[in-house]
Coordinates of C-alpha atoms and ligand atoms in Angstrom, one line a residue:
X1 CA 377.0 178.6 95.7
X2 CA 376.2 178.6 92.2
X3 CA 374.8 181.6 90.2
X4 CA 371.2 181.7 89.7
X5 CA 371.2 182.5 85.5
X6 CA 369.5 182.4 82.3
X7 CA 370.8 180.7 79.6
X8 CA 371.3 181.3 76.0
X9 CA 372.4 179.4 73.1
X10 CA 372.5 180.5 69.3
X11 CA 373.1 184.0 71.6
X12 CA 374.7 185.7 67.7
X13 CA 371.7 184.5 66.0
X14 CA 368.6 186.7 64.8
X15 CA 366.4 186.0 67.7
X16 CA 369.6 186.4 70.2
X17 CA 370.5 189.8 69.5
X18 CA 367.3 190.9 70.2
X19 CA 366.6 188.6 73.3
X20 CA 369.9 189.9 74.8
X21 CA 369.5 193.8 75.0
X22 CA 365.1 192.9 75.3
X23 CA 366.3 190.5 78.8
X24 CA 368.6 193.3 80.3
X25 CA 366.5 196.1 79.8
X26 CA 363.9 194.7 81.4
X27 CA 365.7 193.3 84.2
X28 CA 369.3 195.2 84.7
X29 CA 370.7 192.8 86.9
X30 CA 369.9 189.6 85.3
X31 CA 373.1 187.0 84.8
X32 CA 373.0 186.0 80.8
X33 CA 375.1 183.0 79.7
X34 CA 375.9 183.0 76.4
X35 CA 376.7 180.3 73.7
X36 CA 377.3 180.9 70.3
X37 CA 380.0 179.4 68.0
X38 CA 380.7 182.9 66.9
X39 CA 382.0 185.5 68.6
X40 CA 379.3 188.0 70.1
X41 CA 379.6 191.8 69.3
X42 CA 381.2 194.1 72.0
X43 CA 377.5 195.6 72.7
X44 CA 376.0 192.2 73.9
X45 CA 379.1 190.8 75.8
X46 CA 379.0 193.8 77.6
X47 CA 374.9 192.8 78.5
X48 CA 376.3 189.3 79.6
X49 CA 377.6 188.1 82.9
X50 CA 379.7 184.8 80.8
X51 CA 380.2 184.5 76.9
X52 CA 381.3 181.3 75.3
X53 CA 382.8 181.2 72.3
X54 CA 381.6 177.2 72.0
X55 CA 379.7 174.6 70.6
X56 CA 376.3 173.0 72.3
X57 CA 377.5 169.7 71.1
X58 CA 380.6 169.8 73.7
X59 CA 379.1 167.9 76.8
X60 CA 382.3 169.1 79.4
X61 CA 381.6 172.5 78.4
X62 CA 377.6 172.0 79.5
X63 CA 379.0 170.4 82.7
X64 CA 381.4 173.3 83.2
X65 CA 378.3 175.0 83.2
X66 CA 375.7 173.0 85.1
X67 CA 378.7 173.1 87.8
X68 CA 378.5 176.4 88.5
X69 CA 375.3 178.4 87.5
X70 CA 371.2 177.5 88.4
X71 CA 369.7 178.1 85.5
X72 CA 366.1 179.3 85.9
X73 CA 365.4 179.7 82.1
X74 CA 367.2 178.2 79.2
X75 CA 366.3 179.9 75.4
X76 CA 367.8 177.2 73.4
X77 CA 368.1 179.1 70.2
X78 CA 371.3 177.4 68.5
X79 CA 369.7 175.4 64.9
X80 CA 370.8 174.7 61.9
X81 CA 367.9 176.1 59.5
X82 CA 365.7 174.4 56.9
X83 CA 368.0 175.3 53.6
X84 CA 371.4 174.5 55.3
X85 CA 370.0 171.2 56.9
X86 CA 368.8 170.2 53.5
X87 CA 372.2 170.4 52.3
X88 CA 373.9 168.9 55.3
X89 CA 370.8 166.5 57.1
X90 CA 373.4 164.9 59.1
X91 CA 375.0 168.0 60.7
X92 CA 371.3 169.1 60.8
X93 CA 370.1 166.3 62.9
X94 CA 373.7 166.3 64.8
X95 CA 372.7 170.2 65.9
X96 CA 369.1 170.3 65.8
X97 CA 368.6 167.0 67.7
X98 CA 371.6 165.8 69.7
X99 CA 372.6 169.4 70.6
X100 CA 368.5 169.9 71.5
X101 CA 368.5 166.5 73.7
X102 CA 371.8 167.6 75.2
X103 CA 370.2 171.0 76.6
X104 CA 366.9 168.7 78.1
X105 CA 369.3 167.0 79.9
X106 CA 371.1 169.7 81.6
X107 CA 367.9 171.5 82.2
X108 CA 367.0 167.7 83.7
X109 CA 369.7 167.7 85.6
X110 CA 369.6 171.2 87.2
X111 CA 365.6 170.7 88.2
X112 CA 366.6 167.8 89.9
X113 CA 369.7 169.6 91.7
X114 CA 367.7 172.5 92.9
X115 CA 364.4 171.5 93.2
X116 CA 362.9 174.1 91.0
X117 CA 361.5 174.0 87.5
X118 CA 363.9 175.0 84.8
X119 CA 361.9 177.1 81.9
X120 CA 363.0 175.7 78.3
X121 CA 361.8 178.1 76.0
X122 CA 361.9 176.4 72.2
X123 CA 361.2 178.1 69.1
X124 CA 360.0 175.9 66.5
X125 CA 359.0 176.2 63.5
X126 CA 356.6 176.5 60.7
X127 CA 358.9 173.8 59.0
X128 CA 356.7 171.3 61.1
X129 CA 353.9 171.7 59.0
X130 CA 354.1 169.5 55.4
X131 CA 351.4 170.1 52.9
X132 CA 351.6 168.1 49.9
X133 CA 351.3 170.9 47.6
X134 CA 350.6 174.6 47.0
X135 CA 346.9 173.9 45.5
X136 CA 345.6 172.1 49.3
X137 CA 348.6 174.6 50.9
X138 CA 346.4 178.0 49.7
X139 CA 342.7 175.4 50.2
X140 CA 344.3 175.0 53.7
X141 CA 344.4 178.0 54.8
X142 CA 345.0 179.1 58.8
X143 CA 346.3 175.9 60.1
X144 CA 345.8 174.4 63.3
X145 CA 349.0 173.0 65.6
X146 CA 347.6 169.2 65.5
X147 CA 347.1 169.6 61.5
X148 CA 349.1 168.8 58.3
X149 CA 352.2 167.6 60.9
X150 CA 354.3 165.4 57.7
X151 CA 357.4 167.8 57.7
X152 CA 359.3 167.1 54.4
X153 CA 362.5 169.0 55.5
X154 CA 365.4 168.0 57.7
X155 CA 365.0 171.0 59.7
X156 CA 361.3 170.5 59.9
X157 CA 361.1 167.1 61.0
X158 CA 363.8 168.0 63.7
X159 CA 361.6 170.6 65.2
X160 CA 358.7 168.4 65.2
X161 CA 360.4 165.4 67.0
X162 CA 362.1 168.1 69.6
X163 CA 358.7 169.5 70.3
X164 CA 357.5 165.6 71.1
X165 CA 361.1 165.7 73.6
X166 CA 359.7 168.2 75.2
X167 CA 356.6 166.8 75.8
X168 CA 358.1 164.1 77.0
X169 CA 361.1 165.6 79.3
X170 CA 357.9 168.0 80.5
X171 CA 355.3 165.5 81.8
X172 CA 356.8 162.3 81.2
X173 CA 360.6 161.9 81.8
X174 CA 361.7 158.7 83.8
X175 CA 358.2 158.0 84.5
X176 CA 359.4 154.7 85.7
X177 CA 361.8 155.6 88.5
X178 CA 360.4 154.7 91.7
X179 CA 361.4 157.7 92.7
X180 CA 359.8 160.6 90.7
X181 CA 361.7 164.3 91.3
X182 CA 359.3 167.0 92.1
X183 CA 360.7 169.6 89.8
X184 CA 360.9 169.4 85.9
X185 CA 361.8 170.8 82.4
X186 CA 358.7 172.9 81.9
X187 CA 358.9 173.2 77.9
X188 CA 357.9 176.2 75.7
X189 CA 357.5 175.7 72.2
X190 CA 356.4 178.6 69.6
X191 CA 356.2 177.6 66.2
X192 CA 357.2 180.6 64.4
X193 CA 356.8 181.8 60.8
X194 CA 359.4 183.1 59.2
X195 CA 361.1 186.0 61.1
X196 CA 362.0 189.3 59.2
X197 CA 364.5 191.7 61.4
X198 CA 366.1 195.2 60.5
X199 CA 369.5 194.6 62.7
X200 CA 370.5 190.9 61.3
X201 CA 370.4 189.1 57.8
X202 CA 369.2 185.7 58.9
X203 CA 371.4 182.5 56.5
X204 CA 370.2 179.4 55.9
X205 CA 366.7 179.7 55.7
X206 CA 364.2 178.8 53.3
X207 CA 361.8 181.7 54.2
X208 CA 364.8 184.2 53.6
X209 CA 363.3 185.5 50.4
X210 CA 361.5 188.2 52.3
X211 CA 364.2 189.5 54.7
X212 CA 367.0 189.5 52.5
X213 CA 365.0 191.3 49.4
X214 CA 364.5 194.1 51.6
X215 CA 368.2 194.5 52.4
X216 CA 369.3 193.9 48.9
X217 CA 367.1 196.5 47.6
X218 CA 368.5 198.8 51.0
X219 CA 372.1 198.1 49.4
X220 CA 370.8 199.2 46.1
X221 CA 371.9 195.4 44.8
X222 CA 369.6 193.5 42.5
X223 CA 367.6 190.5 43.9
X224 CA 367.1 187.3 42.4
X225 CA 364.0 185.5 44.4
X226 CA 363.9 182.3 44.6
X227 CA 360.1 181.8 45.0
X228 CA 357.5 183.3 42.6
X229 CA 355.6 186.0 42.9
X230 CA 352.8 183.8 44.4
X231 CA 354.6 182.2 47.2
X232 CA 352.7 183.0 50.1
X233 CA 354.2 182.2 53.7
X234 CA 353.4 183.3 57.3
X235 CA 355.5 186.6 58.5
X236 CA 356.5 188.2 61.3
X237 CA 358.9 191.0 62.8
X238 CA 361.7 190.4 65.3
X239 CA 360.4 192.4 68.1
X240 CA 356.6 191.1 68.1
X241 CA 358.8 187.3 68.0
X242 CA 360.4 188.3 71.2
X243 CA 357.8 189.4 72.9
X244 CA 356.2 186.5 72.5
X245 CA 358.6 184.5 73.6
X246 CA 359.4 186.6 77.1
X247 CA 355.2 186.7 77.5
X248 CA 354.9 182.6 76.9
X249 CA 358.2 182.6 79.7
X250 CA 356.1 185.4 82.2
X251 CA 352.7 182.7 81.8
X252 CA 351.8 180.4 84.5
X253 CA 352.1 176.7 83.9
X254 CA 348.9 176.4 85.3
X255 CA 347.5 178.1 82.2
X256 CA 349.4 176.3 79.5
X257 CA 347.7 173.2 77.5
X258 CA 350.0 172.8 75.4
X259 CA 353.6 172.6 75.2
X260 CA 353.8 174.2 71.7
X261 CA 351.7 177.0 69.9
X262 CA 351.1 178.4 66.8
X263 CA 352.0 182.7 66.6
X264 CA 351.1 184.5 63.7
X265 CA 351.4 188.0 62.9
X266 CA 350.5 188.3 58.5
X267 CA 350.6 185.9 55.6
X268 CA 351.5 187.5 52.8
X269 CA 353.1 187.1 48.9
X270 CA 356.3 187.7 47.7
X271 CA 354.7 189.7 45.4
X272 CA 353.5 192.0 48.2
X273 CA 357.1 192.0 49.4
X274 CA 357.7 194.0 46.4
X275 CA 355.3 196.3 46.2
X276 CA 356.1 197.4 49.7
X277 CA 359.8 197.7 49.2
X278 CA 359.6 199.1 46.0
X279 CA 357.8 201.9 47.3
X280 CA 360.1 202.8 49.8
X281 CA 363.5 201.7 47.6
X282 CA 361.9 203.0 43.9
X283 CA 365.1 201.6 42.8
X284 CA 364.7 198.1 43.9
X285 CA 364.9 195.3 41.0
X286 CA 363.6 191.7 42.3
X287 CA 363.9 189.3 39.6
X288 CA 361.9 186.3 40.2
X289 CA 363.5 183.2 39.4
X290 CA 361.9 180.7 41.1
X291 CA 364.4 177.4 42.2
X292 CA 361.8 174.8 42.0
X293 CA 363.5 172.9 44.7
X294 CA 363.2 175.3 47.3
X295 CA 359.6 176.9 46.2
X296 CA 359.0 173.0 46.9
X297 CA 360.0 173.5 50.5
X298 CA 357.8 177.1 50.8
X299 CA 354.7 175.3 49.1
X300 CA 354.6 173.0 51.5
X301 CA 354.8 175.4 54.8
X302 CA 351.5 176.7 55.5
X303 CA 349.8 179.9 54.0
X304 CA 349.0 181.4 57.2
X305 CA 348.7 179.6 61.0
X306 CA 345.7 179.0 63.4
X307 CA 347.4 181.2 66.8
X308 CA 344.0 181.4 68.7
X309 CA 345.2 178.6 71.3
X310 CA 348.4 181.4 72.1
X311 CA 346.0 183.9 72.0
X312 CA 343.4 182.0 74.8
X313 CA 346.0 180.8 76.8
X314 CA 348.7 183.4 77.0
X315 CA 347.9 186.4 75.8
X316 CA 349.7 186.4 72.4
X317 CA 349.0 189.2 70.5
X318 CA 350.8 190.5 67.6
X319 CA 351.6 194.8 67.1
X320 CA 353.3 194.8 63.8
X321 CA 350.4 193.9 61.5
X322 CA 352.3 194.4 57.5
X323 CA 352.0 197.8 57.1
X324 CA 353.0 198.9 60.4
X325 CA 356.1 196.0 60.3
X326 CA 357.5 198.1 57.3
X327 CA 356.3 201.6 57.4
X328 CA 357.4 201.7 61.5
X329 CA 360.0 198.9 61.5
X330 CA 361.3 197.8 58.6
X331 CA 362.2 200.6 56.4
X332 CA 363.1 203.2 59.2
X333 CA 365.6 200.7 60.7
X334 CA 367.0 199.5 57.5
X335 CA 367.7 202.7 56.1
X336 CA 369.3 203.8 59.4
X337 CA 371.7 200.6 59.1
X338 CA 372.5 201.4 55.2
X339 CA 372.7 205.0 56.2
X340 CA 370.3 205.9 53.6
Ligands
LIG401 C1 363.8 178.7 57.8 O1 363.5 179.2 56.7 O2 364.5 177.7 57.9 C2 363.3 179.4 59.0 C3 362.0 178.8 59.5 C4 360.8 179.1 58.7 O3 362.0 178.3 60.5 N1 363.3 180.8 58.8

């Protein structure tokens, strides 16, 4: 009899951590597999029922495990972000893609074995969105999931094509078998903004400016930011991006339209960045270098996001709004973890 289990990949990764101690707490006697090429801390093995030290790309290793667990849910969180992907598009592509179409296929495989849906819950990213510059990026404004889709990253246009896998392993997949299987991969994408937690630094990322100038200035260490002062990008905390991906999980199919959704939670300025960490780190010193390369990359992710679908058809709601991100997040949890 196999185990009846959700599945994790990228389990060490910002969204992970959280997802990890969020899934047991809710449900104490829930079977986690991990995956992560790095090790996991002694905390979340402990919340696991199997941790693989192990890469998505090693097909006997996702045998191993289609062998002997049912997996109701799959969080495919493993990616190589937009900065890192730039540098490497091939490894990008290799992880974002082929290790992506590797996890539809084992969720493919395990609907068809049991009979049952398997959940494949996808965060993508606001790296789908490519506006040609920051003038028709600020004009733009909230922007809907159907608009502005020419990615101009990698990362971005891996996400976007994985989104259209989805769609297609959800309502499409071998639609010429004679024989069609009653159960499928029911796909979840969010497209989230950039992701700002207090426990993790995130690497690799091109909306990292925000996150890691807080924990510089936390450190007392000078930041040099990458983006000017201007440089406006959708935000949101770790916990609001967690629940939104266990509320999309909790919705009936029945309500879902889509397979992918905007979620926002505040667009804000690098500028504002500052002013909020300087108040609660007077110390801080942000020097703002811009790296016109990479502020290429920000100007052409949206300003802020459209989320009223999420909202209609799930539910989504944000609780960190800005101030309350930092002044009941943020700075409490940062200055615990820097024992300030
Ligand atoms: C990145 O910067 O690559 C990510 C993202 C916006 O998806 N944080």
């Amino acid at each position: 009899m196999s185990t009846k289990a959700v599945l994790i990949t990228g389990a060490n990764g910002e969204i992970g951590h959280g997802l990890v101690s969020r899934l047991t707490e809710k449900n104490p006697e829930i079977n986690i597999v991990a995956i992560d090429v790095h090790p996991l801390s002694k905390t979340l093995q402990d919340q696991c029922h199997e941790v693989i030290v192990g890469d998505i790309m090693d097909s006997s290793l996702l045998d191993r495990l289609a062998a002997f667990y049912d997996f109701e849910t799959i969080y495919h969180l493993a990616a190589i972000l937009s900065t890192k992907a730039e540098r490497e598009p091939v490894l990008g592509h290799r992880i974002n893609v082929d290790g992506t179409l590797g996890l539809l296929e084992l969720a493919a495989r395990q609907a068809r074995a049991t009979g049952e849906n398997v959940k494949f819950l996808f965060p993508s990213s606001i790296a789908a969105y490519g506006l040609p510059n920051v003038a028709v990026k600020m004009k733009a404004g909230k922007v809907k999931e159907n608009e502005w889709l020419d990615a101009r990253t990698m990362y971005g246009i891996n996400k976007k094509y994985c989104e259209d896998l989805g769609r297609y392993y959800n309502w499409y997949y071998r639609q010429l078998d004679p024989q069609q299987t009653t159960a499928h991969v029911d796909f979840r994408g969010i497209r989230f903004p950039g992701l700002i937690s207090a426990v993790t630094l995130p690497t690799g990322g091109t909306s990292d400016y925000g996150p890691e100038m807080m924990h510089y200035a936390a450190q007392g260490k000078v930041y040099d930011c990458f983006v000017p002062e201007s440089a406006t990008l959708p935000f949101m905390v770790m916990p609001d991006a967690i629940n939104a991906l266990l509320k999309l999980e909790a919705t009936p199919a029945k309500n879902l339209t889509q397979v992918v959704y905007n979620i926002g939670a505040f667009s804000v300025s690098a500028k504002d960045f500052y002013d909020v960490i300087k108040k609660a780190f007077p110390s801080a010193h942000v020097n703002f270098k811009p790296d016109v390369l990479r502020q290429k990359i920000v100007d052409s992710w949206p300003a802020d996001v459209d989320d009223s679908l999420a909202r209609k058809e799930w539910g989504w709601s944000h609780e960190f709004d800005f101030k309350r991100a930092f002044d009941e997040y943020l700075i409490p949890a940062v200055k615990n973890r820097y024992g300030k």
